[in-house]
């Protein structure tokens, strides 16, 4: 049974006004437990609208969102449950830090869940550890942290609710390469350690290729493709047509192929090097 | 003939004054010297906190040095009398498009700069139309900026700078918040400004594929310049760049890895075409 499903989900913006438009349309997708799904698509393709449906922030006009076997709009209780089962971390989450200390900020979610003080304490420490925040930072004001630390603190606040599904909307936007790699590493190890399902909204085809198990491509409010990294990235022409691009190493392999040297395909530098070296040259 | 220098940093030091209770201030520069020739497309790289945004802000007098001098087209930026002229010469475009749009109609936004400079209305009309055409946003002149995409908003911000007839544009991560298509639009605009209008461009970025297109790349660390050369010679230093927390283009990294493993390939590869050609050359002989 999938952990998360959208069945025929449609959402309208500005309903009932002259500017009414379909933000997403007839979305059908099943996400299996434990997957790390990269969600890609250009601006306005409906990525953010879709993920906001997954934890009940937006209500579909038509169709159902099923989380852990339950329709989240069946009754009030189901909706509330969905908000804890599916943790959503917005773009630039560091702008949402507000408490006096990092500790209080991370504990805000679990507190709202009505957990006991002891359990909250345990969760805050564990979440801080997952995101690589040192213990001594917990008593600092969130505003004294560096940009990368702030972002990790904000993500820890969502992780502390121990959601079954963690959704991150462009968690690496605006970071420098090192900050970006730390966040990607963190997401990967969080998933491996907890077995949780993670949805990663991203503009970077390179980042998605590095860590995702599945890729969901959105275009004009609909699901264009959904499959493994290999299945999706091999459609480079279709991806380009909808304003996306394949990683630079994949282009290298495409050029080789058009010159009569078919080495298969590679979407990360590691894989590309491995393939080329296996073809020879290494012994020279 | 030696190229005319438009921006000159001479032994510049600058530190942010720490607020009460704060300990460390990042983004400090110390004894920083740099000459930017007129018409150059210069990319500045470095991890967050290395001082590159400080350097950008020193370029048009938003910040002035604690010691040393920054000279813009012959004017000392510390000279209060020259501040308006300095800003007329060097325009700035920042990361977040939403923070730099001031008007409710695209063409009003572009007119804001020249209006403040006291340019005559008919001249403003001409400049605004010209600037919007240059960035490919003329047909959007009557639109509301908040309905535009991120890439379009940044192009409007760039048009605002062009309308001020600046000789030089400093852009601090102008594509960081954009999607790939928006990035492409902005990069095309930047290249056009530089190549067709001869505007000096200083681009601060974390995207190596953007830096590759510059005439010159300066890499900063801890407020100092650690590499300064044409892109091909800078990106050769894969190990050094990685140690600084930076990337190299994937094609460069692939060639580097192959070479490390004994594959006989050049170490100054910049893009996918060069990389594929070099690999073909080796494998076809086999």
Coordinates of C-alpha atoms in Angstrom, one line a residue:
Chain A
X1 CA 0.0 0.0 0.0
X2 CA 1.4 3.4 -0.9
X3 CA 2.1 5.8 2.0
X4 CA 0.8 8.7 -0.1
X5 CA -1.6 8.9 -3.0
X6 CA -3.3 11.6 -5.1
X7 CA -6.4 10.3 -6.9
X8 CA -7.7 12.6 -9.6
X9 CA -6.7 15.8 -7.7
X10 CA -7.6 19.1 -9.3
X11 CA -7.0 22.5 -7.7
X12 CA -8.3 25.8 -9.0
X13 CA -6.8 29.2 -8.2
X14 CA -9.0 32.3 -7.8
X15 CA -12.1 30.1 -8.0
X16 CA -15.2 32.0 -9.1
X17 CA -13.3 35.0 -10.3
X18 CA -12.5 35.9 -14.0
X19 CA -8.9 34.9 -13.4
X20 CA -9.8 31.3 -12.3
X21 CA -7.2 28.9 -13.5
X22 CA -6.3 25.2 -13.0
X23 CA -3.2 25.1 -10.8
X24 CA -3.0 21.3 -11.0
X25 CA -5.3 19.0 -12.9
X26 CA -6.3 15.4 -12.5
X27 CA -3.2 14.3 -10.6
X28 CA -2.8 10.6 -10.1
X29 CA 0.2 9.4 -8.3
X30 CA 1.2 6.7 -5.7
X31 CA 4.2 7.2 -3.6
X32 CA 5.6 4.0 -1.9
X33 CA 6.9 4.1 1.7
X34 CA 10.7 4.7 2.0
X35 CA 11.1 6.3 -1.4
X36 CA 13.1 9.5 -1.9
X37 CA 11.2 11.3 -4.6
X38 CA 12.7 14.3 -6.5
X39 CA 9.9 16.6 -7.7
X40 CA 11.0 18.7 -10.6
X41 CA 9.3 21.1 -13.1
X42 CA 9.8 24.7 -14.0
X43 CA 8.3 27.6 -12.0
X44 CA 4.5 27.5 -12.2
X45 CA 4.3 23.8 -13.1
X46 CA 2.4 23.1 -10.0
X47 CA 5.1 21.5 -7.8
X48 CA 4.4 23.6 -4.7
X49 CA 0.6 23.5 -5.1
X50 CA 0.8 19.7 -5.2
X51 CA 3.0 19.3 -2.1
X52 CA 0.7 21.7 -0.2
X53 CA -2.1 19.2 -0.9
X54 CA -0.2 16.3 0.6
X55 CA -0.4 17.7 4.2
X56 CA -3.8 19.3 3.9
X57 CA -2.7 22.9 3.6
X58 CA -4.7 23.1 0.4
X59 CA -8.0 21.3 -0.2
X60 CA -8.5 19.8 -3.7
X61 CA -11.5 20.9 -5.8
X62 CA -11.9 17.3 -7.0
X63 CA -10.2 14.1 -6.0
X64 CA -8.7 12.6 -2.9
X65 CA -5.4 12.7 -1.0
X66 CA -4.8 9.5 0.8
X67 CA -2.2 9.4 3.5
X68 CA -1.3 6.1 5.1
X69 CA -4.6 4.6 3.8
X70 CA -6.9 7.4 4.9
X71 CA -8.6 10.2 3.0
X72 CA -7.3 13.3 4.8
X73 CA -10.5 15.3 4.2
X74 CA -12.8 12.6 5.5
X75 CA -13.2 14.4 8.8
X76 CA -11.5 17.0 11.0
X77 CA -9.5 14.3 12.8
X78 CA -8.1 12.9 9.6
X79 CA -7.0 16.3 8.4
X80 CA -5.2 17.1 11.7
X81 CA -3.5 13.7 11.6
X82 CA -2.3 14.3 8.1
X83 CA -0.6 17.5 9.2
X84 CA 1.6 15.5 11.6
X85 CA 2.1 12.5 9.4
X86 CA 3.3 14.7 6.5
X87 CA 5.8 17.3 7.5
X88 CA 6.2 20.1 5.0
X89 CA 9.2 22.4 5.1
X90 CA 8.8 25.5 2.9
X91 CA 11.3 27.3 0.7
X92 CA 13.6 29.5 2.8
X93 CA 12.3 28.0 6.0
X94 CA 14.8 30.1 8.0
X95 CA 12.4 33.1 7.6
X96 CA 10.0 31.2 9.8
X97 CA 12.2 30.8 12.8
X98 CA 10.6 32.9 15.6
X99 CA 11.4 31.5 19.1
X100 CA 13.9 32.8 21.6
X101 CA 16.1 29.8 21.3
X102 CA 16.8 27.1 18.7
X103 CA 15.6 24.5 21.2
X104 CA 12.2 26.2 21.6
X105 CA 11.9 26.6 17.9
X106 CA 12.5 22.9 17.2
X107 CA 10.1 21.9 20.0
X108 CA 7.2 24.0 18.6
X109 CA 5.8 21.3 16.4
X110 CA 6.0 18.4 18.9
X111 CA 4.4 20.7 21.5
X112 CA 1.5 21.3 19.2
X113 CA 1.1 17.6 18.9
X114 CA 0.4 17.5 22.7
X115 CA 3.4 15.3 23.5
X116 CA 4.9 15.0 27.0
X117 CA 7.8 17.2 27.9
X118 CA 10.2 14.2 28.2
X119 CA 9.2 13.0 24.7
X120 CA 9.6 16.5 23.3
X121 CA 13.1 16.8 24.8
X122 CA 14.1 13.4 23.2
X123 CA 12.8 14.4 19.8
X124 CA 14.5 17.8 19.8
X125 CA 17.9 16.3 20.5
X126 CA 17.4 13.6 17.9
X127 CA 16.2 16.1 15.3
X128 CA 19.1 18.3 16.0
X129 CA 21.4 15.4 15.6
X130 CA 19.9 14.4 12.3
X131 CA 20.5 17.8 10.8
X132 CA 24.0 18.1 12.3
X133 CA 23.3 21.0 14.7
X134 CA 25.7 20.9 17.7
X135 CA 24.1 20.7 21.1
X136 CA 25.5 24.0 22.3
X137 CA 23.7 25.8 19.5
X138 CA 20.3 24.8 20.9
X139 CA 20.4 27.5 23.6
X140 CA 21.3 30.2 21.2
X141 CA 18.9 32.6 19.5
X142 CA 18.1 31.3 16.0
X143 CA 19.0 34.7 14.7
X144 CA 22.6 34.3 15.8
X145 CA 23.1 31.2 13.6
X146 CA 24.7 31.3 10.1
X147 CA 22.5 31.0 7.1
X148 CA 23.1 27.2 6.7
X149 CA 22.6 26.6 10.4
X150 CA 19.3 28.5 10.4
X151 CA 18.1 26.4 7.5
X152 CA 19.0 23.2 9.3
X153 CA 17.4 24.3 12.5
X154 CA 14.2 25.0 10.6
X155 CA 14.3 21.6 9.0
X156 CA 14.9 20.0 12.4
X157 CA 11.6 21.6 13.6
X158 CA 9.7 19.6 11.0
X159 CA 11.8 16.4 11.6
X160 CA 11.0 16.6 15.3
X161 CA 7.4 15.9 14.6
X162 CA 8.6 12.5 13.2
X163 CA 6.5 12.6 10.2
X164 CA 6.1 9.5 8.0
X165 CA 6.6 11.7 5.0
X166 CA 9.0 14.6 5.0
X167 CA 8.5 17.2 2.2
X168 CA 11.2 19.7 1.5
X169 CA 10.5 22.5 -0.9
X170 CA 13.8 23.6 -2.5
X171 CA 15.9 23.0 0.7
X172 CA 19.2 24.0 -1.0
X173 CA 18.0 27.2 -2.7
X174 CA 20.4 30.1 -2.2
X175 CA 23.1 28.0 -0.4
X176 CA 26.7 27.8 -1.5
X177 CA 28.0 24.5 -2.9
X178 CA 29.3 23.3 0.5
X179 CA 26.0 24.2 2.3
X180 CA 24.1 22.5 -0.5
X181 CA 26.1 19.3 -0.2
X182 CA 25.6 19.2 3.6
X183 CA 21.8 19.4 3.2
X184 CA 21.8 16.7 0.6
X185 CA 23.9 14.4 2.7
X186 CA 21.7 15.1 5.6
X187 CA 18.5 14.3 3.7
X188 CA 20.0 11.1 2.4
X189 CA 21.2 9.8 5.8
X190 CA 17.9 10.9 7.5
X191 CA 16.0 8.7 5.1
X192 CA 18.4 5.8 5.5
X193 CA 18.3 6.0 9.3
X194 CA 14.5 6.4 9.7
X195 CA 13.2 4.7 6.7
X196 CA 10.9 7.6 6.1
X197 CA 9.6 8.7 2.8
X198 CA 11.1 12.0 1.6
X199 CA 9.8 14.3 -1.2
X200 CA 12.3 16.8 -2.4
X201 CA 11.2 19.7 -4.6
X202 CA 14.1 20.9 -6.6
X203 CA 15.3 22.9 -9.6
X204 CA 18.5 21.1 -9.7
X205 CA 18.6 18.0 -11.9
X206 CA 22.1 17.3 -10.6
X207 CA 20.9 17.2 -6.9
X208 CA 18.0 15.0 -7.7
X209 CA 20.2 12.6 -9.7
X210 CA 22.6 12.4 -6.7
X211 CA 20.1 11.3 -4.0
X212 CA 16.6 10.4 -5.4
X213 CA 15.2 6.9 -5.9
X214 CA 12.3 8.2 -8.0
X215 CA 11.6 11.4 -10.0
X216 CA 8.2 13.1 -10.5
X217 CA 8.2 15.6 -13.3
X218 CA 5.4 18.2 -13.2
X219 CA 4.4 20.3 -16.3
X220 CA 1.5 22.7 -16.7
X221 CA -0.2 21.4 -13.6
X222 CA 0.0 17.7 -14.6
X223 CA 2.3 14.8 -13.9
X224 CA 4.5 14.5 -17.0
X225 CA 6.6 11.6 -15.9
X226 CA 7.1 9.5 -12.8
X227 CA 9.8 6.8 -12.6
X228 CA 13.3 6.0 -11.5
X229 CA 16.1 8.5 -12.2
X230 CA 17.1 6.3 -15.2
X231 CA 13.6 6.1 -16.7
X232 CA 13.0 9.9 -16.4
X233 CA 16.5 11.3 -17.3
X234 CA 16.7 9.1 -20.4
X235 CA 14.0 11.3 -21.9
X236 CA 16.3 14.3 -22.4
X237 CA 14.4 15.6 -25.4
X238 CA 11.1 15.7 -23.6
X239 CA 12.7 17.2 -20.6
X240 CA 14.2 20.0 -22.6
X241 CA 10.8 20.6 -24.3
X242 CA 9.3 21.4 -20.9
X243 CA 12.0 23.8 -19.9
X244 CA 14.2 21.3 -17.9
X245 CA 17.7 20.2 -18.6
X246 CA 19.7 17.1 -18.0
X247 CA 23.0 17.2 -16.0
X248 CA 26.1 18.2 -17.9
X249 CA 27.6 14.7 -17.7
X250 CA 24.5 13.3 -19.4
X251 CA 25.1 15.7 -22.2
X252 CA 28.7 14.4 -22.6
X253 CA 27.3 10.9 -23.0
X254 CA 24.7 12.2 -25.5
X255 CA 27.4 13.8 -27.6
X256 CA 29.5 10.6 -27.5
X257 CA 26.4 8.6 -28.6
X258 CA 25.8 11.0 -31.6
X259 CA 29.4 10.3 -32.6
X260 CA 28.8 6.6 -32.7
X261 CA 30.1 5.8 -29.2
X262 CA 27.2 4.5 -27.2
X263 CA 28.3 4.1 -23.6
X264 CA 24.7 4.0 -22.2
X265 CA 23.9 6.8 -19.9
X266 CA 25.1 8.5 -16.7
X267 CA 23.5 11.2 -14.6
X268 CA 26.2 11.7 -12.0
X269 CA 30.0 12.4 -12.4
X270 CA 30.8 9.2 -10.4
X271 CA 28.8 7.0 -12.6
X272 CA 30.1 8.6 -15.8
X273 CA 33.7 8.2 -14.7
X274 CA 33.1 4.5 -13.8
X275 CA 31.6 3.8 -17.2
X276 CA 34.3 5.5 -19.2
X277 CA 37.1 3.9 -17.2
X278 CA 35.5 0.4 -17.7
X279 CA 35.8 1.0 -21.5
X280 CA 39.5 1.4 -21.2
X281 CA 42.2 4.1 -20.9
X282 CA 42.7 3.4 -17.2
X283 CA 45.7 1.2 -17.9
X284 CA 47.5 3.8 -20.0
Chain B
X1 CA 47.5 50.2 -25.0
X2 CA 46.6 49.4 -21.5
X3 CA 42.8 48.9 -20.9
X4 CA 41.2 51.7 -18.9
X5 CA 40.5 50.6 -15.3
X6 CA 36.9 51.4 -14.3
X7 CA 36.9 50.0 -10.7
X8 CA 40.0 49.9 -8.7
X9 CA 40.5 48.5 -5.1
X10 CA 43.7 49.6 -3.6
X11 CA 44.7 47.8 -0.4
X12 CA 41.1 48.0 0.9
X13 CA 40.1 46.8 4.4
X14 CA 36.6 46.7 5.7
X15 CA 34.9 45.0 8.7
X16 CA 31.3 45.1 9.8
X17 CA 30.9 46.6 13.2
X18 CA 29.7 43.8 15.4
X19 CA 26.5 44.6 17.3
X20 CA 26.5 44.4 21.0
X21 CA 26.6 40.8 22.1
X22 CA 27.8 39.5 18.8
X23 CA 31.2 38.0 18.5
X24 CA 32.3 37.3 15.0
X25 CA 31.6 39.4 11.9
X26 CA 31.8 37.6 8.6
X27 CA 32.4 39.0 5.2
X28 CA 35.5 41.0 6.1
X29 CA 38.0 42.1 3.6
X30 CA 41.6 42.9 4.5
X31 CA 44.2 44.5 2.3
X32 CA 42.2 43.7 -0.9
X33 CA 43.4 45.0 -4.2
X34 CA 41.7 44.5 -7.6
X35 CA 41.5 46.2 -11.0
X36 CA 38.5 45.8 -13.2
X37 CA 39.2 47.0 -16.8
X38 CA 36.3 48.7 -18.6
X39 CA 34.2 46.3 -20.6
X40 CA 35.3 43.2 -18.7
X41 CA 32.9 40.4 -17.7
X42 CA 34.3 39.4 -14.3
X43 CA 32.9 36.5 -12.2
X44 CA 33.6 36.4 -8.5
X45 CA 33.3 33.0 -6.7
X46 CA 33.7 32.0 -3.1
X47 CA 31.7 30.3 -0.3
X48 CA 29.2 32.2 1.8
X49 CA 31.0 34.6 4.2
X50 CA 34.1 34.9 2.1
X51 CA 33.6 38.6 1.6
X52 CA 32.4 38.7 -2.0
X53 CA 29.1 40.5 -1.2
X54 CA 31.1 43.0 0.8
X55 CA 33.3 43.6 -2.2
X56 CA 30.2 44.1 -4.3
X57 CA 28.8 46.7 -1.9
X58 CA 32.1 48.5 -1.8
X59 CA 31.9 48.9 -5.6
X60 CA 29.2 51.5 -5.6
X61 CA 29.6 53.1 -2.3
X62 CA 26.9 51.3 -0.3
X63 CA 29.9 50.5 1.9
X64 CA 33.0 52.6 2.1
X65 CA 36.4 51.2 3.1
X66 CA 37.8 51.5 6.7
X67 CA 41.2 52.0 5.0
X68 CA 42.5 51.9 1.5
X69 CA 40.6 53.3 -1.5
X70 CA 38.0 52.2 -4.0
X71 CA 38.0 54.3 -7.1
X72 CA 35.2 54.1 -9.6
X73 CA 35.8 55.8 -13.0
X74 CA 38.4 58.0 -11.3
X75 CA 36.1 58.9 -8.3
X76 CA 36.9 57.9 -4.7
X77 CA 33.8 56.2 -3.3
X78 CA 34.6 57.7 0.2
X79 CA 34.1 61.2 -1.2
X80 CA 30.6 62.2 -0.1
X81 CA 30.3 64.7 -2.9
X82 CA 30.7 61.9 -5.5
X83 CA 28.3 59.4 -4.1
X84 CA 25.6 60.2 -6.7
X85 CA 28.0 60.0 -9.6
X86 CA 29.4 56.8 -8.3
X87 CA 26.0 55.2 -8.2
X88 CA 25.3 56.6 -11.7
X89 CA 28.3 54.7 -12.9
X90 CA 27.8 51.4 -11.1
X91 CA 24.4 49.8 -10.8
X92 CA 23.5 46.9 -8.5
X93 CA 21.2 44.0 -9.0
X94 CA 20.6 41.8 -6.0
X95 CA 19.5 38.2 -5.4
X96 CA 15.9 38.5 -4.5
X97 CA 13.8 40.1 -7.3
X98 CA 10.9 40.8 -5.0
X99 CA 13.0 43.1 -2.8
X100 CA 14.0 45.5 -5.6
X101 CA 10.9 46.2 -7.5
X102 CA 9.3 49.4 -6.2
X103 CA 6.5 50.3 -8.6
X104 CA 3.2 48.7 -9.5
X105 CA 3.7 48.8 -13.3
X106 CA 6.8 47.5 -15.1
X107 CA 7.7 50.7 -17.0
X108 CA 7.3 52.8 -13.8
X109 CA 9.7 50.6 -12.1
X110 CA 12.3 51.0 -14.8
X111 CA 11.7 54.8 -14.8
X112 CA 12.3 55.0 -11.1
X113 CA 16.1 55.3 -11.3
X114 CA 16.3 58.0 -14.1
X115 CA 13.5 59.9 -12.4
X116 CA 15.5 60.2 -9.2
X117 CA 18.5 61.4 -11.3
X118 CA 16.3 64.3 -12.6
X119 CA 16.4 63.1 -16.2
X120 CA 13.9 65.0 -18.5
X121 CA 10.6 63.2 -19.0
X122 CA 11.0 62.7 -22.8
X123 CA 14.5 61.3 -22.3
X124 CA 13.2 59.0 -19.5
X125 CA 10.6 57.7 -22.0
X126 CA 13.3 56.9 -24.5
X127 CA 15.6 55.2 -22.0
X128 CA 12.8 53.1 -20.5
X129 CA 11.7 51.8 -23.9
X130 CA 15.2 51.2 -24.9
X131 CA 16.1 49.4 -21.6
X132 CA 13.0 47.2 -21.7
X133 CA 13.7 46.3 -25.4
X134 CA 17.3 45.4 -24.5
X135 CA 16.2 42.8 -21.8
X136 CA 13.3 41.5 -24.0
X137 CA 10.6 42.8 -21.6
X138 CA 9.1 45.7 -23.8
X139 CA 5.8 43.9 -24.4
X140 CA 5.4 43.5 -20.7
X141 CA 5.8 47.3 -20.0
X142 CA 2.2 47.8 -18.8
X143 CA 2.1 44.7 -16.6
X144 CA 2.2 44.4 -12.9
X145 CA 5.6 43.2 -11.8
X146 CA 4.3 40.8 -9.1
X147 CA 2.6 38.8 -11.9
X148 CA 5.9 38.1 -13.7
X149 CA 8.1 35.1 -13.2
X150 CA 11.4 35.4 -11.2
X151 CA 13.5 35.6 -14.4
X152 CA 11.3 38.3 -15.8
X153 CA 11.4 40.3 -12.6
X154 CA 15.2 40.1 -12.6
X155 CA 15.3 41.3 -16.2
X156 CA 13.1 44.3 -15.2
X157 CA 15.6 45.0 -12.4
X158 CA 18.4 44.9 -14.9
X159 CA 16.4 47.2 -17.2
X160 CA 16.2 49.6 -14.3
X161 CA 20.0 49.7 -14.2
X162 CA 20.4 50.1 -17.9
X163 CA 17.9 53.0 -17.9
X164 CA 20.3 54.8 -15.6
X165 CA 23.0 54.5 -18.3
X166 CA 25.5 53.0 -15.9
X167 CA 28.8 51.9 -17.3
X168 CA 29.1 49.1 -14.9
X169 CA 26.6 46.5 -13.4
X170 CA 27.4 44.6 -10.2
X171 CA 25.1 41.5 -9.7
X172 CA 25.1 39.7 -6.5
X173 CA 23.8 36.1 -7.1
X174 CA 21.1 37.4 -9.5
X175 CA 20.0 33.9 -10.5
X176 CA 20.1 32.1 -7.1
X177 CA 16.4 32.2 -6.7
X178 CA 15.4 31.4 -10.3
X179 CA 14.6 28.2 -12.1
X180 CA 16.8 26.9 -14.9
X181 CA 14.8 28.8 -17.5
X182 CA 14.9 32.0 -15.6
X183 CA 18.6 31.6 -15.1
X184 CA 19.1 31.2 -18.8
X185 CA 17.1 34.3 -19.5
X186 CA 19.1 36.4 -17.1
X187 CA 22.5 35.0 -18.2
X188 CA 21.6 35.8 -21.9
X189 CA 20.7 39.3 -20.8
X190 CA 24.0 39.7 -18.9
X191 CA 26.0 38.5 -21.9
X192 CA 24.2 40.8 -24.2
X193 CA 24.8 43.9 -21.9
X194 CA 28.5 43.0 -21.9
X195 CA 29.1 42.1 -25.5
X196 CA 26.7 44.4 -27.3
X197 CA 26.7 47.5 -25.1
X198 CA 30.2 47.2 -23.7
X199 CA 28.9 47.4 -20.1
X200 CA 31.4 46.2 -17.5
X201 CA 29.8 43.2 -15.6
X202 CA 30.8 41.9 -12.2
X203 CA 28.8 38.7 -11.5
X204 CA 28.9 37.1 -8.1
X205 CA 27.6 33.5 -8.4
X206 CA 27.6 30.0 -7.0
X207 CA 26.9 28.5 -10.4
X208 CA 30.1 27.4 -12.1
X209 CA 28.4 27.1 -15.5
X210 CA 27.8 30.9 -15.3
X211 CA 31.3 31.7 -14.3
X212 CA 32.7 29.7 -17.2
X213 CA 31.2 32.3 -19.5
X214 CA 33.1 35.2 -18.0
X215 CA 36.3 36.7 -19.3
X216 CA 37.9 36.4 -15.9
X217 CA 37.2 34.6 -12.7
X218 CA 38.3 35.7 -9.3
X219 CA 38.0 33.2 -6.4
X220 CA 37.9 34.6 -2.9
X221 CA 38.5 33.0 0.5
X222 CA 38.6 34.7 3.9
X223 CA 38.4 38.2 2.3
X224 CA 41.4 37.6 0.0
X225 CA 41.8 36.7 -3.7
X226 CA 43.1 33.1 -4.0
X227 CA 42.8 32.6 -7.8
X228 CA 42.5 35.2 -10.5
X229 CA 42.7 34.1 -14.1
X230 CA 40.7 33.2 -17.2
X231 CA 38.0 30.5 -16.5
X232 CA 40.0 27.7 -18.1
X233 CA 43.0 28.3 -15.9
X234 CA 41.0 28.8 -12.8
X235 CA 38.9 25.6 -13.1
X236 CA 42.0 23.5 -13.7
X237 CA 42.5 23.8 -9.9
X238 CA 39.8 21.2 -9.1
X239 CA 41.3 20.1 -5.8
X240 CA 41.9 23.6 -4.6
X241 CA 38.4 24.8 -5.5
X242 CA 36.8 21.7 -3.8
X243 CA 38.8 22.5 -0.6
X244 CA 37.4 26.0 -0.7
X245 CA 33.9 24.5 -0.7
X246 CA 33.3 25.3 -4.3
X247 CA 32.2 23.3 -7.4
X248 CA 33.7 22.9 -10.8
X249 CA 31.6 22.3 -13.9
X250 CA 30.6 18.6 -14.1
X251 CA 32.5 18.2 -17.4
X252 CA 35.7 19.5 -15.7
X253 CA 35.2 17.2 -12.8
X254 CA 34.6 14.2 -15.0
X255 CA 37.9 14.9 -16.9
X256 CA 39.7 15.4 -13.6
X257 CA 38.5 12.1 -12.2
X258 CA 39.4 10.3 -15.4
X259 CA 42.9 11.8 -15.3
X260 CA 43.3 10.8 -11.7
X261 CA 42.5 7.2 -12.7
X262 CA 45.2 7.3 -15.4
X263 CA 43.0 8.1 -18.3
X264 CA 45.0 10.3 -20.7
X265 CA 42.8 13.4 -20.9
X266 CA 43.5 17.1 -20.8
X267 CA 43.0 18.9 -17.5
X268 CA 41.6 22.2 -18.8
X269 CA 38.2 21.0 -20.0
X270 CA 35.3 23.5 -19.5
X271 CA 32.2 22.1 -21.1
X272 CA 30.4 19.1 -22.4
X273 CA 31.6 19.5 -26.0
X274 CA 35.3 19.6 -25.1
X275 CA 34.8 16.7 -22.7
X276 CA 33.1 14.5 -25.2
X277 CA 35.7 15.3 -27.9
X278 CA 38.6 14.5 -25.6
X279 CA 37.0 11.2 -24.5
X280 CA 36.3 10.2 -28.1
X281 CA 39.9 10.9 -29.0
X282 CA 41.2 8.5 -26.4
X283 CA 38.6 5.7 -26.8
X284 CA 38.6 5.7 -30.6
X285 CA 42.3 4.9 -30.7
X286 CA 41.7 1.8 -28.7

